[in-house]
Amino acid sequence: MFKTSYLREVRKDKYERSDVFEEDGDGTSSPSAGASAIQGWESLQELNGRFARYITRARVLEQRNAVFRTQLETLQRVEEAGGPREAFTEQIEENRRRIRELASEHGTLERQLRDASRALDEYTSK
């Protein structure tokens, strides 16, 4: 009983390590063992390729999911605002407020530019 289970474990171990060359009784490796090692390597490469495609597909799906989440959040905001008309009205008011802020900032920057130009002219004329 012990001998058969030992032999079964040895065979199982050899099967699991099929990428290692099996040796004949005289210590030389058999050609079929080399072929099975090559097949094992090719199988591993195929699995690696399939895994890489799976990972790529998962990344694409994650990106699509992010886009869909953004669209969903936008639609939820539109619904919360009471419809598209109210949402657009709020957006227009926000844009007008931003235009006024930028116009004010633009005026400030033009004044600073004129002051800097005058200072430069005074410095170069001395």
JSON list of C-alpha atoms in Angstrom, two decimals:
[
{"chain": "A", "resi": 1, "resn": "MET", "atom": "CA", "xyz": [0.00, 0.00, 0.00]},
{"chain": "A", "resi": 2, "resn": "PHE", "atom": "CA", "xyz": [2.76, 2.45, 0.95]},
{"chain": "A", "resi": 3, "resn": "LYS", "atom": "CA", "xyz": [4.75, 1.61, -2.20]},
{"chain": "A", "resi": 4, "resn": "THR", "atom": "CA", "xyz": [1.81, 2.31, -4.56]},
{"chain": "A", "resi": 5, "resn": "SER", "atom": "CA", "xyz": [0.98, 5.65, -2.96]},
{"chain": "A", "resi": 6, "resn": "TYR", "atom": "CA", "xyz": [4.68, 6.59, -3.06]},
{"chain": "A", "resi": 7, "resn": "LEU", "atom": "CA", "xyz": [4.84, 5.70, -6.77]},
{"chain": "A", "resi": 8, "resn": "ARG", "atom": "CA", "xyz": [1.65, 7.67, -7.39]},
{"chain": "A", "resi": 9, "resn": "GLU", "atom": "CA", "xyz": [3.17, 10.72, -5.67]},
{"chain": "A", "resi": 10, "resn": "VAL", "atom": "CA", "xyz": [6.38, 10.39, -7.69]},
{"chain": "A", "resi": 11, "resn": "ARG", "atom": "CA", "xyz": [4.43, 10.18, -10.95]},
{"chain": "A", "resi": 12, "resn": "LYS", "atom": "CA", "xyz": [2.30, 13.15, -9.92]},
{"chain": "A", "resi": 13, "resn": "ASP", "atom": "CA", "xyz": [5.43, 15.15, -9.09]},
{"chain": "A", "resi": 14, "resn": "LYS", "atom": "CA", "xyz": [6.98, 14.30, -12.47]},
{"chain": "A", "resi": 15, "resn": "TYR", "atom": "CA", "xyz": [3.77, 15.28, -14.24]},
{"chain": "A", "resi": 16, "resn": "GLU", "atom": "CA", "xyz": [3.58, 18.62, -12.45]},
{"chain": "A", "resi": 17, "resn": "ARG", "atom": "CA", "xyz": [7.21, 19.34, -13.34]},
{"chain": "A", "resi": 18, "resn": "SER", "atom": "CA", "xyz": [6.78, 18.48, -17.01]},
{"chain": "A", "resi": 19, "resn": "ASP", "atom": "CA", "xyz": [9.10, 21.33, -18.04]},
{"chain": "A", "resi": 20, "resn": "VAL", "atom": "CA", "xyz": [12.06, 19.44, -16.51]},
{"chain": "A", "resi": 21, "resn": "PHE", "atom": "CA", "xyz": [13.73, 16.86, -18.73]},
{"chain": "A", "resi": 22, "resn": "GLU", "atom": "CA", "xyz": [13.01, 13.32, -17.63]},
{"chain": "A", "resi": 23, "resn": "GLU", "atom": "CA", "xyz": [16.00, 11.06, -17.51]},
{"chain": "A", "resi": 24, "resn": "ASP", "atom": "CA", "xyz": [16.15, 7.47, -18.73]},
{"chain": "A", "resi": 25, "resn": "GLY", "atom": "CA", "xyz": [17.60, 4.72, -16.61]},
{"chain": "A", "resi": 26, "resn": "ASP", "atom": "CA", "xyz": [21.08, 5.33, -18.04]},
{"chain": "A", "resi": 27, "resn": "GLY", "atom": "CA", "xyz": [21.14, 9.03, -17.08]},
{"chain": "A", "resi": 28, "resn": "THR", "atom": "CA", "xyz": [20.44, 10.53, -20.54]},
{"chain": "A", "resi": 29, "resn": "SER", "atom": "CA", "xyz": [17.46, 12.72, -21.23]},
{"chain": "A", "resi": 30, "resn": "SER", "atom": "CA", "xyz": [14.83, 11.41, -23.63]},
{"chain": "A", "resi": 31, "resn": "PRO", "atom": "CA", "xyz": [13.83, 13.36, -26.75]},
{"chain": "A", "resi": 32, "resn": "SER", "atom": "CA", "xyz": [10.14, 13.12, -25.86]},
{"chain": "A", "resi": 33, "resn": "ALA", "atom": "CA", "xyz": [10.86, 14.84, -22.56]},
{"chain": "A", "resi": 34, "resn": "GLY", "atom": "CA", "xyz": [12.44, 17.76, -24.45]},
{"chain": "A", "resi": 35, "resn": "ALA", "atom": "CA", "xyz": [9.40, 17.98, -26.71]},
{"chain": "A", "resi": 36, "resn": "SER", "atom": "CA", "xyz": [7.06, 18.02, -23.72]},
{"chain": "A", "resi": 37, "resn": "ALA", "atom": "CA", "xyz": [9.16, 20.76, -22.14]},
{"chain": "A", "resi": 38, "resn": "ILE", "atom": "CA", "xyz": [8.87, 22.84, -25.33]},
{"chain": "A", "resi": 39, "resn": "GLN", "atom": "CA", "xyz": [5.13, 22.22, -25.42]},
{"chain": "A", "resi": 40, "resn": "GLY", "atom": "CA", "xyz": [4.91, 23.27, -21.79]},
{"chain": "A", "resi": 41, "resn": "TRP", "atom": "CA", "xyz": [6.82, 26.46, -22.57]},
{"chain": "A", "resi": 42, "resn": "GLU", "atom": "CA", "xyz": [4.59, 27.24, -25.57]},
{"chain": "A", "resi": 43, "resn": "SER", "atom": "CA", "xyz": [1.52, 26.58, -23.45]},
{"chain": "A", "resi": 44, "resn": "LEU", "atom": "CA", "xyz": [2.86, 28.95, -20.82]},
{"chain": "A", "resi": 45, "resn": "GLN", "atom": "CA", "xyz": [3.47, 31.63, -23.44]},
{"chain": "A", "resi": 46, "resn": "GLU", "atom": "CA", "xyz": [-0.06, 31.17, -24.78]},
{"chain": "A", "resi": 47, "resn": "LEU", "atom": "CA", "xyz": [-1.49, 31.53, -21.27]},
{"chain": "A", "resi": 48, "resn": "ASN", "atom": "CA", "xyz": [0.65, 34.62, -20.74]},
{"chain": "A", "resi": 49, "resn": "GLY", "atom": "CA", "xyz": [-0.73, 36.14, -23.95]},
{"chain": "A", "resi": 50, "resn": "ARG", "atom": "CA", "xyz": [-4.29, 35.34, -22.94]},
{"chain": "A", "resi": 51, "resn": "PHE", "atom": "CA", "xyz": [-3.71, 36.89, -19.52]},
{"chain": "A", "resi": 52, "resn": "ALA", "atom": "CA", "xyz": [-2.26, 40.04, -21.11]},
{"chain": "A", "resi": 53, "resn": "ARG", "atom": "CA", "xyz": [-5.34, 40.33, -23.36]},
{"chain": "A", "resi": 54, "resn": "TYR", "atom": "CA", "xyz": [-7.57, 39.85, -20.32]},
{"chain": "A", "resi": 55, "resn": "ILE", "atom": "CA", "xyz": [-5.79, 42.62, -18.42]},
{"chain": "A", "resi": 56, "resn": "THR", "atom": "CA", "xyz": [-6.03, 44.95, -21.43]},
{"chain": "A", "resi": 57, "resn": "ARG", "atom": "CA", "xyz": [-9.73, 44.23, -21.77]},
{"chain": "A", "resi": 58, "resn": "ALA", "atom": "CA", "xyz": [-10.25, 44.88, -18.05]},
{"chain": "A", "resi": 59, "resn": "ARG", "atom": "CA", "xyz": [-8.50, 48.27, -18.34]},
{"chain": "A", "resi": 60, "resn": "VAL", "atom": "CA", "xyz": [-10.67, 49.23, -21.33]},
{"chain": "A", "resi": 61, "resn": "LEU", "atom": "CA", "xyz": [-13.80, 48.26, -19.41]},
{"chain": "A", "resi": 62, "resn": "GLU", "atom": "CA", "xyz": [-12.66, 50.30, -16.41]},
{"chain": "A", "resi": 63, "resn": "GLN", "atom": "CA", "xyz": [-12.17, 53.35, -18.65]},
{"chain": "A", "resi": 64, "resn": "ARG", "atom": "CA", "xyz": [-15.62, 52.89, -20.18]},
{"chain": "A", "resi": 65, "resn": "ASN", "atom": "CA", "xyz": [-17.07, 52.51, -16.71]},
{"chain": "A", "resi": 66, "resn": "ALA", "atom": "CA", "xyz": [-15.50, 55.82, -15.67]},
{"chain": "A", "resi": 67, "resn": "VAL", "atom": "CA", "xyz": [-17.06, 57.54, -18.71]},
{"chain": "A", "resi": 68, "resn": "PHE", "atom": "CA", "xyz": [-20.45, 56.03, -17.94]},
{"chain": "A", "resi": 69, "resn": "ARG", "atom": "CA", "xyz": [-20.19, 57.13, -14.30]},
{"chain": "A", "resi": 70, "resn": "THR", "atom": "CA", "xyz": [-19.49, 60.70, -15.41]},
{"chain": "A", "resi": 71, "resn": "GLN", "atom": "CA", "xyz": [-22.47, 60.63, -17.76]},
{"chain": "A", "resi": 72, "resn": "LEU", "atom": "CA", "xyz": [-24.68, 59.21, -15.03]},
{"chain": "A", "resi": 73, "resn": "GLU", "atom": "CA", "xyz": [-23.61, 61.90, -12.56]},
{"chain": "A", "resi": 74, "resn": "THR", "atom": "CA", "xyz": [-24.33, 64.58, -15.16]},
{"chain": "A", "resi": 75, "resn": "LEU", "atom": "CA", "xyz": [-27.78, 63.19, -15.83]},
{"chain": "A", "resi": 76, "resn": "GLN", "atom": "CA", "xyz": [-28.50, 62.97, -12.11]},
{"chain": "A", "resi": 77, "resn": "ARG", "atom": "CA", "xyz": [-27.53, 66.62, -11.66]},
{"chain": "A", "resi": 78, "resn": "VAL", "atom": "CA", "xyz": [-29.82, 67.58, -14.55]},
{"chain": "A", "resi": 79, "resn": "GLU", "atom": "CA", "xyz": [-32.69, 65.67, -12.95]},
{"chain": "A", "resi": 80, "resn": "GLU", "atom": "CA", "xyz": [-32.02, 67.24, -9.54]},
{"chain": "A", "resi": 81, "resn": "ALA", "atom": "CA", "xyz": [-32.11, 70.70, -11.08]},
{"chain": "A", "resi": 82, "resn": "GLY", "atom": "CA", "xyz": [-35.67, 70.05, -12.25]},
{"chain": "A", "resi": 83, "resn": "GLY", "atom": "CA", "xyz": [-35.03, 69.42, -15.92]},
{"chain": "A", "resi": 84, "resn": "PRO", "atom": "CA", "xyz": [-32.81, 70.58, -18.71]},
{"chain": "A", "resi": 85, "resn": "ARG", "atom": "CA", "xyz": [-34.21, 74.13, -18.86]},
{"chain": "A", "resi": 86, "resn": "GLU", "atom": "CA", "xyz": [-33.36, 74.89, -15.25]},
{"chain": "A", "resi": 87, "resn": "ALA", "atom": "CA", "xyz": [-29.97, 73.20, -15.56]},
{"chain": "A", "resi": 88, "resn": "PHE", "atom": "CA", "xyz": [-29.08, 75.26, -18.61]},
{"chain": "A", "resi": 89, "resn": "THR", "atom": "CA", "xyz": [-30.32, 78.44, -16.94]},
{"chain": "A", "resi": 90, "resn": "GLU", "atom": "CA", "xyz": [-28.09, 77.76, -13.93]},
{"chain": "A", "resi": 91, "resn": "GLN", "atom": "CA", "xyz": [-25.13, 77.02, -16.20]},
{"chain": "A", "resi": 92, "resn": "ILE", "atom": "CA", "xyz": [-25.70, 80.22, -18.19]},
{"chain": "A", "resi": 93, "resn": "GLU", "atom": "CA", "xyz": [-25.79, 82.29, -14.99]},
{"chain": "A", "resi": 94, "resn": "GLU", "atom": "CA", "xyz": [-22.59, 80.60, -13.77]},
{"chain": "A", "resi": 95, "resn": "ASN", "atom": "CA", "xyz": [-20.91, 81.36, -17.10]},
{"chain": "A", "resi": 96, "resn": "ARG", "atom": "CA", "xyz": [-22.02, 85.03, -16.98]},
{"chain": "A", "resi": 97, "resn": "ARG", "atom": "CA", "xyz": [-20.65, 85.36, -13.45]},
{"chain": "A", "resi": 98, "resn": "ARG", "atom": "CA", "xyz": [-17.34, 83.86, -14.59]},
{"chain": "A", "resi": 99, "resn": "ILE", "atom": "CA", "xyz": [-17.22, 86.25, -17.58]},
{"chain": "A", "resi": 100, "resn": "ARG", "atom": "CA", "xyz": [-17.64, 89.24, -15.23]},
{"chain": "A", "resi": 101, "resn": "GLU", "atom": "CA", "xyz": [-14.84, 87.93, -12.99]},
{"chain": "A", "resi": 102, "resn": "LEU", "atom": "CA", "xyz": [-12.52, 87.39, -15.96]},
{"chain": "A", "resi": 103, "resn": "ALA", "atom": "CA", "xyz": [-13.33, 90.84, -17.39]},
{"chain": "A", "resi": 104, "resn": "SER", "atom": "CA", "xyz": [-12.46, 92.43, -14.05]},
{"chain": "A", "resi": 105, "resn": "GLU", "atom": "CA", "xyz": [-9.23, 90.42, -13.87]},
{"chain": "A", "resi": 106, "resn": "HIS", "atom": "CA", "xyz": [-8.43, 91.38, -17.48]},
{"chain": "A", "resi": 107, "resn": "GLY", "atom": "CA", "xyz": [-8.84, 95.09, -16.65]},
{"chain": "A", "resi": 108, "resn": "THR", "atom": "CA", "xyz": [-6.56, 94.72, -13.63]},
{"chain": "A", "resi": 109, "resn": "LEU", "atom": "CA", "xyz": [-3.90, 92.98, -15.71]},
{"chain": "A", "resi": 110, "resn": "GLU", "atom": "CA", "xyz": [-4.08, 95.66, -18.43]},
{"chain": "A", "resi": 111, "resn": "ARG", "atom": "CA", "xyz": [-3.54, 98.38, -15.81]},
{"chain": "A", "resi": 112, "resn": "GLN", "atom": "CA", "xyz": [-0.56, 96.48, -14.41]},
{"chain": "A", "resi": 113, "resn": "LEU", "atom": "CA", "xyz": [0.84, 96.14, -17.93]},
{"chain": "A", "resi": 114, "resn": "ARG", "atom": "CA", "xyz": [0.51, 99.87, -18.60]},
{"chain": "A", "resi": 115, "resn": "ASP", "atom": "CA", "xyz": [2.16, 100.67, -15.25]},
{"chain": "A", "resi": 116, "resn": "ALA", "atom": "CA", "xyz": [4.99, 98.26, -15.98]},
{"chain": "A", "resi": 117, "resn": "SER", "atom": "CA", "xyz": [5.46, 99.73, -19.47]},
{"chain": "A", "resi": 118, "resn": "ARG", "atom": "CA", "xyz": [5.62, 103.25, -18.02]},
{"chain": "A", "resi": 119, "resn": "ALA", "atom": "CA", "xyz": [8.14, 102.14, -15.42]},
{"chain": "A", "resi": 120, "resn": "LEU", "atom": "CA", "xyz": [10.24, 100.50, -18.12]},
{"chain": "A", "resi": 121, "resn": "ASP", "atom": "CA", "xyz": [10.10, 103.62, -20.29]},
{"chain": "A", "resi": 122, "resn": "GLU", "atom": "CA", "xyz": [11.16, 105.81, -17.37]},
{"chain": "A", "resi": 123, "resn": "TYR", "atom": "CA", "xyz": [14.01, 103.45, -16.51]},
{"chain": "A", "resi": 124, "resn": "THR", "atom": "CA", "xyz": [15.31, 103.27, -20.11]},
{"chain": "A", "resi": 125, "resn": "SER", "atom": "CA", "xyz": [15.04, 107.04, -20.64]},
{"chain": "A", "resi": 126, "resn": "LYS", "atom": "CA", "xyz": [17.32, 107.81, -17.66]}
]
